[in-house]
Short mmCIF file of C-alpha atoms and ligand atoms in Angstrom, two decimals:
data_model
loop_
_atom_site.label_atom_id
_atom_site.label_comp_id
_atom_site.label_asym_id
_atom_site.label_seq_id
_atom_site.Cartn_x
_atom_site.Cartn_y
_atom_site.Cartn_z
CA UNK A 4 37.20 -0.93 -32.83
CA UNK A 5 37.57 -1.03 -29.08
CA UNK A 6 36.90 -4.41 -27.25
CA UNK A 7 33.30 -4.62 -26.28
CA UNK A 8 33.07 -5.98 -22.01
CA UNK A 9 30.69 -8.20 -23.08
CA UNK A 10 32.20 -9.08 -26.23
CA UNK A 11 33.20 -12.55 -26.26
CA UNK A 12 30.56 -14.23 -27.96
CA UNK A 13 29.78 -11.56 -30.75
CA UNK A 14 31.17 -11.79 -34.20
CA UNK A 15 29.01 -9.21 -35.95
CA UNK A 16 29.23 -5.80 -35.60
CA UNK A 17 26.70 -3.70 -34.14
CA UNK A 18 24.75 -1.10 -35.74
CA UNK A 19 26.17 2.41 -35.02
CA UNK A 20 22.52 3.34 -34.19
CA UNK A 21 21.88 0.73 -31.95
CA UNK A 22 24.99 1.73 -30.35
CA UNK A 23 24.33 5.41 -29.66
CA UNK A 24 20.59 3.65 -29.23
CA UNK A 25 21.97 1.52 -26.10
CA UNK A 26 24.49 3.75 -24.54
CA UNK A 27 23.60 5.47 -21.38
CA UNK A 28 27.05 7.41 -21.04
CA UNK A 29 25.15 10.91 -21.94
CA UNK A 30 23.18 10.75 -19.23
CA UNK A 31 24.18 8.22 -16.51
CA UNK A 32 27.79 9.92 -16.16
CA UNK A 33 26.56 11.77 -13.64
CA UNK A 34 26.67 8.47 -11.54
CA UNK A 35 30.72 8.48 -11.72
CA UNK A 36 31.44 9.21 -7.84
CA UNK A 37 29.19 6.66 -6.77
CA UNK A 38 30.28 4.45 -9.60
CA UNK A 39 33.48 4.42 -8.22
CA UNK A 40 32.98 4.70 -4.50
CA UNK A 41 30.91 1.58 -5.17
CA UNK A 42 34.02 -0.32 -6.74
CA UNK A 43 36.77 0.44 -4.57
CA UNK A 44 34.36 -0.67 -1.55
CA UNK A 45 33.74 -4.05 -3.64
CA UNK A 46 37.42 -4.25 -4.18
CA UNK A 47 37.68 -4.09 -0.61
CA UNK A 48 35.48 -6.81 -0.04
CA UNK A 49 37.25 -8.93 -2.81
CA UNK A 50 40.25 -9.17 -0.58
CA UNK A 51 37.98 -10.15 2.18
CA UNK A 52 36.71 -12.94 0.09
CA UNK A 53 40.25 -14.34 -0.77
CA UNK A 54 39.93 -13.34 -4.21
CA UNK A 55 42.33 -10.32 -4.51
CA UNK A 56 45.30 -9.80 -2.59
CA UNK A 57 45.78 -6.54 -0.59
CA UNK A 58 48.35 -5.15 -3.01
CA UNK A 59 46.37 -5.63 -6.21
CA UNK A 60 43.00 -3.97 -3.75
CA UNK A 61 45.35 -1.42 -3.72
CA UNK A 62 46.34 -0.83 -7.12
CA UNK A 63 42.38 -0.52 -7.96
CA UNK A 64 41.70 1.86 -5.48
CA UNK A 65 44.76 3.84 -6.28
CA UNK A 66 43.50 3.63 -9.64
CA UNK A 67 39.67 4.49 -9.39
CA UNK A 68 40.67 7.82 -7.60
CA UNK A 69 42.81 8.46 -10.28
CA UNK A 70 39.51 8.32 -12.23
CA UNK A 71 37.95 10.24 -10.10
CA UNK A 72 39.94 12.41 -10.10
CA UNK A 73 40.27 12.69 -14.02
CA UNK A 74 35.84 13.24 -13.57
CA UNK A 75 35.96 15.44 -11.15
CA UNK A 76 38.37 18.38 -13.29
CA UNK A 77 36.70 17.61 -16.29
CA UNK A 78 39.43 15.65 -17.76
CA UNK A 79 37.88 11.93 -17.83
CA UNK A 80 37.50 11.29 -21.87
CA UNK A 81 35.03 9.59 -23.07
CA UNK A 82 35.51 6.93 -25.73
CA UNK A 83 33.77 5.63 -28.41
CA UNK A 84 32.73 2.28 -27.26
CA UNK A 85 31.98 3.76 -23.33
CA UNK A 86 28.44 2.42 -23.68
CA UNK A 87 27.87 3.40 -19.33
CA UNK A 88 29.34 5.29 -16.72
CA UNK A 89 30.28 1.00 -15.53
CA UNK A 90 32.09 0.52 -19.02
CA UNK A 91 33.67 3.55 -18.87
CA UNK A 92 35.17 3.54 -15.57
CA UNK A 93 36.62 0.46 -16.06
CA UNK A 94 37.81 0.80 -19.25
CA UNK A 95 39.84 3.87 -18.18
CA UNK A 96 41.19 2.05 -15.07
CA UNK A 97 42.19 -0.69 -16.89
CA UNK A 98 44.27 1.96 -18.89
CA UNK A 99 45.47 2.85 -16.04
CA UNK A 100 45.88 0.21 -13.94
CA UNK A 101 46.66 -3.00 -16.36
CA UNK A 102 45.67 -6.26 -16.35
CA UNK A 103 44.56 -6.04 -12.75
CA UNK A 104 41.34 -3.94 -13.42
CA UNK A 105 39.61 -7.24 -14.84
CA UNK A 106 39.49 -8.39 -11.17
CA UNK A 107 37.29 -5.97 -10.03
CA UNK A 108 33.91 -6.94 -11.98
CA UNK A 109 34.55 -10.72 -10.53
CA UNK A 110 30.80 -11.70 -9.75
CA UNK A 111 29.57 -8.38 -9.79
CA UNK A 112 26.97 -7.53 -12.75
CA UNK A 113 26.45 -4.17 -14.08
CA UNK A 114 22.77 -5.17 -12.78
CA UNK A 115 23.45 -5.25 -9.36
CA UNK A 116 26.06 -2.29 -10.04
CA UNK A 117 23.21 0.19 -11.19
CA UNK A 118 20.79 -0.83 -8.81
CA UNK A 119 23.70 0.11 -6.16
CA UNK A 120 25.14 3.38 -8.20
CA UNK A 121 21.81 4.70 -8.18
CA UNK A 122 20.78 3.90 -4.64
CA UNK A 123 23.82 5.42 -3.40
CA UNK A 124 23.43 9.13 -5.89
CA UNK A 125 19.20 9.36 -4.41
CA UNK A 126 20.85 9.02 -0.87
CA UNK A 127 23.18 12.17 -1.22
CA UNK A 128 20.80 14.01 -3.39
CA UNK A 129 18.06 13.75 -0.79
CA UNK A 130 20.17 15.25 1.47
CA UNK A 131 20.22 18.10 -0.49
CA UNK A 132 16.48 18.23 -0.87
CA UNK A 133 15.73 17.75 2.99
CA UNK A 134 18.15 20.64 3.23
CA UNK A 135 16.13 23.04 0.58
CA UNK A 136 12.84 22.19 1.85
CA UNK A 137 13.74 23.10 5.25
CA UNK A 138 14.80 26.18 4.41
CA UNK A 139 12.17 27.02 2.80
CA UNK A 140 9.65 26.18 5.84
CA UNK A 141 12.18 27.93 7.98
CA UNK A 142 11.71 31.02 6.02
CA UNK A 143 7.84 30.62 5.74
CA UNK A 144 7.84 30.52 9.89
CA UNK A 145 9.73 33.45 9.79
CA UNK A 146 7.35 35.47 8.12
CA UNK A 147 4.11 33.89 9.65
CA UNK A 148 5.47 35.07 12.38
CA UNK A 149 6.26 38.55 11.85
CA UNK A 150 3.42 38.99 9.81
CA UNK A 151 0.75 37.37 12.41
CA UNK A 152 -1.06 41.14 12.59
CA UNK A 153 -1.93 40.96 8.66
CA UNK A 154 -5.19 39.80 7.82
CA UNK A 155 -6.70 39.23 4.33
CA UNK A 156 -9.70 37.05 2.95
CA UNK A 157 -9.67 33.48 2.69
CA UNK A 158 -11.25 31.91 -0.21
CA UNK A 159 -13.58 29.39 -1.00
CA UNK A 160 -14.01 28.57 -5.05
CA UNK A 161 -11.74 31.29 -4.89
CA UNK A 162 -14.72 33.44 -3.59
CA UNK A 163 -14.23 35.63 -0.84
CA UNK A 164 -15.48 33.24 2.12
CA UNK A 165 -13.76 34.95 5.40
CA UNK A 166 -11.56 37.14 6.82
CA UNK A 167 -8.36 35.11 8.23
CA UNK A 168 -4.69 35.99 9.04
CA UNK A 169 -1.97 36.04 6.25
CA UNK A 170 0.04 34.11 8.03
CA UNK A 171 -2.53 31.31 8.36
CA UNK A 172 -2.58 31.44 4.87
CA UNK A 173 0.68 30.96 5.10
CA UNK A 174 0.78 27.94 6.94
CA UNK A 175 -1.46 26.24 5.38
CA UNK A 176 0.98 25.58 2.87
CA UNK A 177 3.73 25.00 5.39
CA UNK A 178 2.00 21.84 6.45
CA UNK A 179 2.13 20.28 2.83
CA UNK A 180 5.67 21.02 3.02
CA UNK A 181 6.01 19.13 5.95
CA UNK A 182 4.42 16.66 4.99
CA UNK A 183 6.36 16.25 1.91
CA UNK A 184 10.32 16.92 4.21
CA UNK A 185 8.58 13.71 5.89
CA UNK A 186 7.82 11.66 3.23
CA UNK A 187 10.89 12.01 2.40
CA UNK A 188 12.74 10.96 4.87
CA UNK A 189 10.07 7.68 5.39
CA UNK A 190 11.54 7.03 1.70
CA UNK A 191 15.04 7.65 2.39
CA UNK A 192 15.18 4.55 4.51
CA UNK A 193 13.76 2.52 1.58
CA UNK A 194 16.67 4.27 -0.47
CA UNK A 195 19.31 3.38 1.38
CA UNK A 196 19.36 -0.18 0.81
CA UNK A 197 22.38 -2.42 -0.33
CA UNK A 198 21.49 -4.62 -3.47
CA UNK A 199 25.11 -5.29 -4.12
CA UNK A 200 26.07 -8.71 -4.09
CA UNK A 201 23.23 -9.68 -6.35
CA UNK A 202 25.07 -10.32 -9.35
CA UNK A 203 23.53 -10.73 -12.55
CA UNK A 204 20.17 -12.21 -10.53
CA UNK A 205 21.54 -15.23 -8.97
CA UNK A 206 23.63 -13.63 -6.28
CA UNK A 207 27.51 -13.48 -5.92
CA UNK A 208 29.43 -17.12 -5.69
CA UNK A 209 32.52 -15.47 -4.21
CA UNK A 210 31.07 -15.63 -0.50
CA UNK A 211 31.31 -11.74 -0.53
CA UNK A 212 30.68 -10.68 3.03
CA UNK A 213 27.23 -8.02 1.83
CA UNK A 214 26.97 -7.09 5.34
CA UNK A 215 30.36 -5.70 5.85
CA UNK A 216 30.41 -4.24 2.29
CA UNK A 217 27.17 -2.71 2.99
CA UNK A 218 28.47 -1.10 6.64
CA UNK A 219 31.77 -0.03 4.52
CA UNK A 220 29.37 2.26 2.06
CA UNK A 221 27.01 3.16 4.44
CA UNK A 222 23.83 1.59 3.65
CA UNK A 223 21.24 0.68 6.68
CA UNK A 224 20.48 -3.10 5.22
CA UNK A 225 21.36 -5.55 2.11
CA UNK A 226 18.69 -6.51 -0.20
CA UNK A 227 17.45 -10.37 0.80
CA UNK A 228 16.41 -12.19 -2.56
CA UNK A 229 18.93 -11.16 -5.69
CA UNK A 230 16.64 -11.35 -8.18
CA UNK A 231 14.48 -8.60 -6.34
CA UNK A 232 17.87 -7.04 -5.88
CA UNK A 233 18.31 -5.60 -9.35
CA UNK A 234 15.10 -5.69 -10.23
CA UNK A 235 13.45 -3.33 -7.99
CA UNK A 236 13.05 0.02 -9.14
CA UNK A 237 10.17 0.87 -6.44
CA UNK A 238 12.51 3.18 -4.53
CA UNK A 239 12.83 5.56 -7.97
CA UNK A 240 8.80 5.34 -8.44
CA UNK A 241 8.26 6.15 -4.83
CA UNK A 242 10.88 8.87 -5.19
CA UNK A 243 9.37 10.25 -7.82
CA UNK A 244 5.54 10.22 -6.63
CA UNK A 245 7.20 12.15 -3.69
CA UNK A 246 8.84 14.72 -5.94
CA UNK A 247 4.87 15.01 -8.27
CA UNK A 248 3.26 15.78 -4.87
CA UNK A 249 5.86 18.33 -3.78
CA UNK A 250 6.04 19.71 -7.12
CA UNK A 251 1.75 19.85 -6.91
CA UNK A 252 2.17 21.42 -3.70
CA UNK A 253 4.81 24.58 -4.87
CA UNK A 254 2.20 24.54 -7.82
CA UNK A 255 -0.81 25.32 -5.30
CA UNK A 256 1.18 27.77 -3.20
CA UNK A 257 2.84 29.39 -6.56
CA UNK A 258 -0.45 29.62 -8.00
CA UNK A 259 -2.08 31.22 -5.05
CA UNK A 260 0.37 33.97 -5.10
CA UNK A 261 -0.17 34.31 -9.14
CA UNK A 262 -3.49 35.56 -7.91
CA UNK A 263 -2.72 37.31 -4.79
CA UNK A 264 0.16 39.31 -7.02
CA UNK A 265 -2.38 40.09 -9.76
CA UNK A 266 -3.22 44.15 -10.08
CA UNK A 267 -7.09 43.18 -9.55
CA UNK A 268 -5.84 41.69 -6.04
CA UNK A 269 -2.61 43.10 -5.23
CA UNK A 270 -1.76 41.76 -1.97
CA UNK A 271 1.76 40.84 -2.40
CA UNK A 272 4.54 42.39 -4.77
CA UNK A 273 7.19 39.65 -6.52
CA UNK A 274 10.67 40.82 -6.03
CA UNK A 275 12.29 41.76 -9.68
CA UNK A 276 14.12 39.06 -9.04
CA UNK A 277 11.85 36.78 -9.67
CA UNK A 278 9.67 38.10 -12.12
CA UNK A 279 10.08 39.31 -15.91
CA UNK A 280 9.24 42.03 -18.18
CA UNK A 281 7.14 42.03 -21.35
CA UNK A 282 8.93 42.36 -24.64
CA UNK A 283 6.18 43.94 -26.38
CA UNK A 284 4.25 45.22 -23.31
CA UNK A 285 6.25 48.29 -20.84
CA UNK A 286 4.03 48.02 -18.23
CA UNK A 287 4.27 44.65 -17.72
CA UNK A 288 5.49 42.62 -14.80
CA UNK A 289 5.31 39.10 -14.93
CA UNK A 290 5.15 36.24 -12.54
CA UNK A 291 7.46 33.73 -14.29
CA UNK A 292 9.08 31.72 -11.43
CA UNK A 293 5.42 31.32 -9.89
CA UNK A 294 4.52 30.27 -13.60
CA UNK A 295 7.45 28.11 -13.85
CA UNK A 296 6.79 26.44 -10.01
CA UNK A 297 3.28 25.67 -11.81
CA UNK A 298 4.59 24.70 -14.88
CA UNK A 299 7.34 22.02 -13.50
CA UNK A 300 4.60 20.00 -11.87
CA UNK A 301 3.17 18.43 -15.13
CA UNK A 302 6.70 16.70 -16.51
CA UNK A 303 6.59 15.58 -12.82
CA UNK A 304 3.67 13.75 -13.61
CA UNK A 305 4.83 12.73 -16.25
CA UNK A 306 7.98 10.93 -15.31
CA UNK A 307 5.98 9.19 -12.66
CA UNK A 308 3.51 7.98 -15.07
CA UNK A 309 6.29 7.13 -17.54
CA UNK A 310 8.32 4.92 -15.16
CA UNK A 311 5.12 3.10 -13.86
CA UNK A 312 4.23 2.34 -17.11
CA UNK A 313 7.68 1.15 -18.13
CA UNK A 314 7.74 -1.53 -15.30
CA UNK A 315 4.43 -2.28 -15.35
CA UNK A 316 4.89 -5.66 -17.62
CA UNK A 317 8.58 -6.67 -17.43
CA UNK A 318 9.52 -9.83 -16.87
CA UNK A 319 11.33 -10.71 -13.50
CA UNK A 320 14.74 -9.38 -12.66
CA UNK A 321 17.14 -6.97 -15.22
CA UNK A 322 15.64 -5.43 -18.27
CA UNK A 323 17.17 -3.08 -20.37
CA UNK A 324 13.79 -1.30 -20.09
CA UNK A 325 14.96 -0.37 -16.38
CA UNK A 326 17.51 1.72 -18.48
CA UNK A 327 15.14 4.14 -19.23
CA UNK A 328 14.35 5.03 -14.80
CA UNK A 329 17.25 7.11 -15.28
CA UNK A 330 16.48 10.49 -17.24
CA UNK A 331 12.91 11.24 -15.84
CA UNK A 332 14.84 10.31 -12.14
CA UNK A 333 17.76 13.12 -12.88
CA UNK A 334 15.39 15.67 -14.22
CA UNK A 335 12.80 15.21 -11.24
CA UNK A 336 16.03 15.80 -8.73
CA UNK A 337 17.32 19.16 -10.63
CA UNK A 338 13.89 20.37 -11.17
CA UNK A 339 12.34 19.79 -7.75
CA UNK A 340 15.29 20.72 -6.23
CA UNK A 341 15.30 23.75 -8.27
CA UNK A 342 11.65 24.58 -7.56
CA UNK A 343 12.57 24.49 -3.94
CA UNK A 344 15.09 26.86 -4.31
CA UNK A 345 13.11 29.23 -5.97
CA UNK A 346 10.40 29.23 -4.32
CA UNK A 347 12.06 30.10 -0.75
CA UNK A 348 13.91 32.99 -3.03
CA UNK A 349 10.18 34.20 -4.05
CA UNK A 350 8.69 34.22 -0.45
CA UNK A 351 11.96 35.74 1.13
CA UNK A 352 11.69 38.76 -1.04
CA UNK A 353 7.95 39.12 -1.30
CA UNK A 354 6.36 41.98 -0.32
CA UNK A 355 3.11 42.52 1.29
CA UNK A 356 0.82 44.85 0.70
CA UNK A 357 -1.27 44.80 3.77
CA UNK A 358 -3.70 47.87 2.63
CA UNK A 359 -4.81 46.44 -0.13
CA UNK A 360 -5.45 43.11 1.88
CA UNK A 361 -7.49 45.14 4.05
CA UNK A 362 -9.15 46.72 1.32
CA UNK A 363 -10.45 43.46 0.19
CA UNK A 364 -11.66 42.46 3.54
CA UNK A 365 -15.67 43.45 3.43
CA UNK A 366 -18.37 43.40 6.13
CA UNK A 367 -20.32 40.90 3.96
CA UNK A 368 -17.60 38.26 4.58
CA UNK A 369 -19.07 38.53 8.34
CA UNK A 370 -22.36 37.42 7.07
CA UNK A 371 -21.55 34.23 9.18
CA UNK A 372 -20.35 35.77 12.24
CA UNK A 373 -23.98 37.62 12.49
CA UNK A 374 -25.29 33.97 12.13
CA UNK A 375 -23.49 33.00 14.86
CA UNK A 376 -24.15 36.11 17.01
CA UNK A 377 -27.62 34.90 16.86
CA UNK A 378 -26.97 31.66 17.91
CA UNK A 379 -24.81 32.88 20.82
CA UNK A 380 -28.68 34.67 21.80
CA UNK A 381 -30.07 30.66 21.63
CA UNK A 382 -31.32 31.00 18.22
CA UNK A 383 -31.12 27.87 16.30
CA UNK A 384 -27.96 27.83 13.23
CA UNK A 385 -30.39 26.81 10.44
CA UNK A 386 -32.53 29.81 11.73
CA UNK A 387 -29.59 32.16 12.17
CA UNK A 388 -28.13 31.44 8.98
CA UNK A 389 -31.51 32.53 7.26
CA UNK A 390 -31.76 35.58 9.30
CA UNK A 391 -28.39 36.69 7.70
CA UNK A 392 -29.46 36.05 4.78
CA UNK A 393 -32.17 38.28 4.81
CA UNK A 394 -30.03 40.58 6.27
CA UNK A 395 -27.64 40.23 3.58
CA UNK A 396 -30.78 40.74 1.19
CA UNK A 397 -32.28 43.78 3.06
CA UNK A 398 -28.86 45.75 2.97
CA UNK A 399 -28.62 44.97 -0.82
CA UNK A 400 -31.90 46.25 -1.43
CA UNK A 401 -31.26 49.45 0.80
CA UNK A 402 -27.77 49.82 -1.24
CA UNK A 403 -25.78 49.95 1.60
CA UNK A 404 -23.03 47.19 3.28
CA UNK A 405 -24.20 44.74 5.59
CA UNK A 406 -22.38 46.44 8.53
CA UNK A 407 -24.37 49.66 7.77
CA UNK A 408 -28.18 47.94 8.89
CA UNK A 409 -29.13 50.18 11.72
CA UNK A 410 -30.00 47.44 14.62
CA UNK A 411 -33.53 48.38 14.48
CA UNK A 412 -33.93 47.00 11.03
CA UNK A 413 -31.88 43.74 12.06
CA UNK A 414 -34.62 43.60 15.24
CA UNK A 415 -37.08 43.59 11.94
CA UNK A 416 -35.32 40.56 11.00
CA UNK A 417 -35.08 38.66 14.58
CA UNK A 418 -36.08 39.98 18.29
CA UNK A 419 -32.79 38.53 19.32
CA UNK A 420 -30.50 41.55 18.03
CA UNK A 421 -29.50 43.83 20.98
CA UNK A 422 -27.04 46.91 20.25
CA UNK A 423 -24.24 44.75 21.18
CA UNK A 424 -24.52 43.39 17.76
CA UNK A 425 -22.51 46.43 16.21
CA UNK A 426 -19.34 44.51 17.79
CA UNK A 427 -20.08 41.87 14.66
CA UNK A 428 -18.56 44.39 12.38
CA UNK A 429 -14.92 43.54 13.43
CA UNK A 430 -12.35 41.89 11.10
CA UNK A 431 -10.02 41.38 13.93
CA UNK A 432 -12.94 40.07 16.30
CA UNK A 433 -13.86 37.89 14.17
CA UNK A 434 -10.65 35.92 13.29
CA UNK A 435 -10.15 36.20 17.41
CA UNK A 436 -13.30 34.25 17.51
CA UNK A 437 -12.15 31.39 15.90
CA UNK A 438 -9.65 30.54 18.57
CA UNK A 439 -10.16 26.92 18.33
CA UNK A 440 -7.10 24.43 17.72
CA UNK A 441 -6.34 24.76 13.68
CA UNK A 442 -8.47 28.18 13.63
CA UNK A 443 -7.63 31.93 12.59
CA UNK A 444 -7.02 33.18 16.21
CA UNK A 445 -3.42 34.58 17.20
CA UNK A 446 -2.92 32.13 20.07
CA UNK A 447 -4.07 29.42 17.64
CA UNK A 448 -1.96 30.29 14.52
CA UNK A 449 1.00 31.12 17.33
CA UNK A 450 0.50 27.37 18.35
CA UNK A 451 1.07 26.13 14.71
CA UNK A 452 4.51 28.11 14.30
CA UNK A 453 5.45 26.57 17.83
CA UNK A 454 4.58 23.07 17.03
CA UNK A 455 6.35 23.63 13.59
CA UNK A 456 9.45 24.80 14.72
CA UNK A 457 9.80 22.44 17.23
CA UNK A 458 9.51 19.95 14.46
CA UNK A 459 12.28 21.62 11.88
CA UNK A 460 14.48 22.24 15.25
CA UNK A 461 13.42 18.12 16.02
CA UNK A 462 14.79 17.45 12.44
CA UNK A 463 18.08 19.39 12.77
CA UNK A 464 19.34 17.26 15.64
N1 LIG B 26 23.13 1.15 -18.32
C1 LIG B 26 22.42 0.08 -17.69
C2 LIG B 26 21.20 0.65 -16.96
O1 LIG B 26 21.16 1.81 -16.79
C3 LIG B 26 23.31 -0.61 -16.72
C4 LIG B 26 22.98 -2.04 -16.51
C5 LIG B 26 23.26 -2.80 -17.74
N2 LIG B 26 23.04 -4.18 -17.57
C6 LIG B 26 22.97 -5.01 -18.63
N3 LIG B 26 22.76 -6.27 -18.38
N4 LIG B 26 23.05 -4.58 -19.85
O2 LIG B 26 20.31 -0.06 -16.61
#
């Protein structure tokens, strides 16, 4: 049997279960870069502390990217006895390496190790994410603004409510997504954080310099108190409550388009790419990546909930409870990275239908805009609004559309129609109308694609 790091006091053996029970090799290998960036930084800083001398620093760097280099063509074995990506590093640069190699871990702990591994992995993946979800806005800008012409009905309890532009629509998803590309950059600061140095929880007795060590790998700041050092896990729950709400948000807009893509409503065709066939049913066409953007967002609840709960009660510092932030972290990453990706390949490639959006638009959806004809003519709202719904009434009874009430039967209703009210029967009008900040109007949905691209080009510089 290979010779256990922490084996020095143990005589018994361990339970083969317990051993494939404790290992985290199968999942937190994924940490090896930052594993070993982290080392050769802290054998760096060894040297700086008087502990190593330059040539051995050297040896372990040498060695770790010989590791790293073994990980990165798929050639680093593991071991029996590699319970964590920390174990197994060092066992294979001690290999390597020699004697040496049991210099590096001098007062570091695997606890302040992890909390540093996984610090420095979020950092890079974020990256990645800020990078998807701004492409993804990018794209939706594109479209709002090509598409600006297109209108369609909005809906309320997914009623029809009133006519607005597609591209407002549009939008109004855009701003979740901006919301959420910056969230996550208020997080990344928390992220990038140095708890290195902390040791086990009592801090390093070396006289490390954390400051330097922490400019060396990059991070903005050192954790101040070690035994919040490898204890806190709030930068994974807060990562992860970020990932739920932008995972809730692509299941909103995928939803949305679920509808919209339906044959009842058919306002928008999914590209084959994205979309599935029936293995019973020819006809069919499915929506599966819109199902799936839906779909993702309750395991992202889930791993939220599941991590919150896991830290709820522990004691202070390093638990091997805090083992267990690692899975539902990795998943949320791929999958909401994932999601991101998709969904900017599903809105690229979707097609409109703007006929059929028109086709939905009807002259009963204007019911408020004769309301607020009337109040244009000084007639009170409350009044207004009852006068169109007698209108609304009097048409159904006559079995016509609203727009179709000759203006001497809407005088019937309210002296205050003149024959200027046939300009109420305008889809386009009415949008125009509502050329308040925020509203339907092309000048006003023009100034939200201004004011958002001057934020995405604000983020690129
Ligand atoms: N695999 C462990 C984790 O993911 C690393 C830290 C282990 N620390 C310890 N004292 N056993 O949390």
């Amino acid at each position: 049997m290979t010779k256990k790091l922490w084996g020095g006091r143990f005589t018994g053996k361990t339970d083969p279960l317990m051993e494939a029970f404790n290992a985290s090799i199968n999942f937190d290998q994924r940490l090896w870069q930052v594993d070993i960036q982290g080392s050769q930084a802290y054998a760096r800083a060894l040297v700086d502390a008087g502990l190593l001398t330059a040539a051995e620093a050297e040896s372990l760097v040498a060695g770790l990217q010989q590791v790293a280099q073994e990980w990165a063509q798929g050639e680093f074995a593991i071991r029996e006895g590699d319970e964590d990506i920390h174990t197994a590093n060092e066992r294979r640069l001690t290999e390597l390496v020699g004697a040496v190699a049991g210099k590096l871990h001098t007062g570091r702990s695997r606890n302040d190790q992890i909390a540093t591994d996984v610090r420095l992995w979020l950092r890079q993946e974020i990256v990645h994410l800020r990078q998807h979800a701004d492409q993804l806005i990018g794209v939706a800008l594109e479209r709002a603004a090509e598409e600006i012409d297109l209108l369609m009905p909005g809906y309320t309890h997914l009623q029809p409510a009133q006519p607005v532009r597609w591209s407002h629509w549009l939008l109004s998803h855009v701003w979740a997504w901006q919301r959420d590309a910056d969230r996550l950059d208020e997080l990344a600061a928390r992220v990038n954080i140095m708890p290195l140095g902390s040791g086990a929880l009592a801090g390093n007795p070396f006289a490390i310099d954390r400051a330097r060590l922490a400019a060396e790998l990059n991070f903005a700041d050192i954790t101040y108190n070690s035994m919040d050092g490898v204890s806190d896990r709030d930068f994974i729950i807060e990562f992860l409550f970020w990932a739920t709400l932008a995972m809730v948000h692509l299941s909103r807009f995928a939803e949305d388009l679920i509808v919209y893509s339906s044959r009842e409503f058919g306002f928008v065709t999914l590209a084959d790419a994205y979309s599935t066939g029936s293995s019973l049913m020819p006809q069919k066409k499915n929506p599966d990546a819109l199902e799936l953007l839906r779909g993702k967002s309750g395991r992202m609840v889930g791993h939220l909930t599941g991590l919150v709960v896991t830290i709820k009660g522990l004691p202070s510092t390093y638990n091997k409870d805090l083992q267990e932030d690692k899975e539902p972290l990795f998943d949320a990453v791929t999958n909401i990275s994932g999601s991101l990706q998709i969904a900017c390949g599903v809105l690229s490639t979707l097609q409109v239908n703007p006929m059929a959006m028109r086709a939905a638009l009807s002259p009963e959806m204007l019911a408020t805009d004769l309301a607020e004809y009337l109040v244009r003519k000084g007639v009170p709202f409350r009044e207004a609004h009852h006068v169109a719904g007698a209108a609304v009434q009097m048409a159904e009874l006559q079995g016509i559309s609203l727009s179709q009430l000759a203006v001497e039967d809407l005088q019937k209703l309210h002296s205050a129609f003149e024959a200027d009210a046939i300009a109420i029967w305008d889809f386009d009008e009415s949008v125009e109308r509502r050329d308040v900040d925020g509203g339907t109007s092309r000048r006003a949905v023009l100034a939200q694609i201004a004011h958002l691209r001057a934020w995405l080009a604000g983020r690129h510089g």
